[in-house]
mmCIF file of C-alpha atoms in Angstrom:
data_model
loop_
_atom_site.group_PDB
_atom_site.id
_atom_site.type_symbol
_atom_site.label_atom_id
_atom_site.label_comp_id
_atom_site.label_asym_id
_atom_site.label_seq_id
_atom_site.Cartn_x
_atom_site.Cartn_y
_atom_site.Cartn_z
ATOM 1 C CA MET A 26 -34.979 -12.837 21.558
ATOM 2 C CA ILE A 27 -32.922 -15.687 22.876
ATOM 3 C CA ASN A 28 -35.749 -18.304 22.447
ATOM 4 C CA ASN A 29 -35.555 -17.695 18.824
ATOM 5 C CA ILE A 30 -32.188 -19.085 18.412
ATOM 6 C CA LYS A 31 -32.213 -22.515 17.305
ATOM 7 C CA ASP A 32 -29.544 -24.615 18.905
ATOM 8 C CA LEU A 33 -27.888 -25.656 15.355
ATOM 9 C CA LYS A 34 -27.815 -21.999 13.956
ATOM 10 C CA ARG A 35 -26.279 -20.901 17.422
ATOM 11 C CA LYS A 36 -23.489 -23.991 17.212
ATOM 12 C CA ASN A 37 -22.706 -23.188 13.691
ATOM 13 C CA THR A 38 -22.356 -19.745 14.517
ATOM 14 C CA PHE A 39 -20.045 -20.235 17.435
ATOM 15 C CA ASP A 40 -17.975 -22.861 15.474
ATOM 16 C CA THR A 41 -17.413 -20.359 12.647
ATOM 17 C CA ASN A 42 -16.659 -17.491 14.769
ATOM 18 C CA ILE A 43 -14.780 -18.730 17.942
ATOM 19 C CA HIS A 44 -13.596 -22.163 17.318
ATOM 20 C CA SER A 45 -11.859 -21.294 13.972
ATOM 21 C CA ILE A 46 -9.991 -18.179 15.666
ATOM 22 C CA PHE A 47 -8.950 -20.436 18.878
ATOM 23 C CA TYR A 48 -7.549 -23.054 16.853
ATOM 24 C CA LEU A 49 -5.919 -20.860 14.339
ATOM 25 C CA SER A 50 -4.310 -18.836 16.878
ATOM 26 C CA LYS A 51 -3.341 -22.189 19.008
ATOM 27 C CA TYR A 52 -1.485 -23.797 16.186
ATOM 28 C CA THR A 53 -0.053 -20.821 14.755
ATOM 29 C CA ILE A 54 1.495 -19.089 17.956
ATOM 30 C CA PRO A 55 4.280 -21.630 18.319
ATOM 31 C CA HIS A 56 5.509 -20.977 14.743
ATOM 32 C CA LEU A 57 5.668 -17.130 15.308
ATOM 33 C CA LYS A 58 8.827 -15.380 15.947
ATOM 34 C CA SER A 59 8.942 -13.344 19.249
ATOM 35 C CA GLY A 60 7.310 -9.629 18.793
ATOM 36 C CA SER A 61 4.975 -10.980 16.112
ATOM 37 C CA THR A 62 1.297 -9.836 16.011
ATOM 38 C CA ILE A 63 -1.980 -11.352 15.420
ATOM 39 C CA ILE A 64 -4.836 -9.354 14.171
ATOM 40 C CA ASN A 65 -8.291 -10.625 14.733
ATOM 41 C CA CYS A 66 -11.083 -8.793 13.065
ATOM 42 C CA THR A 67 -14.535 -8.092 13.990
ATOM 43 C CA LEU A 68 -17.486 -5.538 13.046
ATOM 44 C CA ILE A 69 -18.767 -2.545 15.184
ATOM 45 C CA ASN A 70 -22.070 -4.593 15.394
ATOM 46 C CA HIS A 71 -21.087 -5.713 18.959
ATOM 47 C CA TYR A 72 -21.162 -2.248 20.241
ATOM 48 C CA ILE A 73 -24.958 -1.727 18.855
ATOM 49 C CA ASN A 74 -27.729 -3.097 21.089
ATOM 50 C CA ARG A 75 -29.734 -5.074 18.572
ATOM 51 C CA THR A 76 -31.732 -7.759 19.942
ATOM 52 C CA ASN A 77 -32.275 -9.798 16.744
ATOM 53 C CA LEU A 78 -28.136 -10.235 16.698
ATOM 54 C CA LEU A 79 -27.866 -11.467 20.177
ATOM 55 C CA ASP A 80 -25.833 -14.911 19.224
ATOM 56 C CA TYR A 81 -23.615 -12.787 16.965
ATOM 57 C CA THR A 82 -23.224 -10.042 19.088
ATOM 58 C CA LEU A 83 -22.164 -12.486 21.997
ATOM 59 C CA LEU A 84 -19.608 -14.014 19.549
ATOM 60 C CA LYS A 85 -17.862 -10.906 18.397
ATOM 61 C CA LYS A 86 -17.340 -9.622 21.936
ATOM 62 C CA ALA A 87 -15.840 -13.035 22.586
ATOM 63 C CA ILE A 88 -13.563 -12.534 19.553
ATOM 64 C CA VAL A 89 -12.616 -9.041 21.184
ATOM 65 C CA ALA A 90 -12.056 -10.565 24.661
ATOM 66 C CA PHE A 91 -10.115 -13.520 23.380
ATOM 67 C CA THR A 92 -7.702 -11.110 21.223
ATOM 68 C CA GLN A 93 -7.016 -8.831 24.280
ATOM 69 C CA ARG A 94 -6.186 -11.708 26.759
ATOM 70 C CA LEU A 95 -4.149 -13.560 23.969
ATOM 71 C CA SER A 96 -2.039 -10.386 23.817
ATOM 72 C CA ASN A 97 -1.198 -10.531 27.348
ATOM 73 C CA GLN A 98 0.655 -14.150 27.000
#
């Protein structure tokens, strides 16, 4: 449940899963050649409805959305 997610745990999970991909992409893209590929990996867990993985599922879906939008740039 959302009330069971501690702020520090949520922040650490977000920092690890989102900020790392964001900054790695931000600082890598200027050095890539035209037509290069970036691959971000995630697990199938974000497709499975598990209430005990609410914060984790949110972040994995964010990675998928970020990667899809990034591919349009």
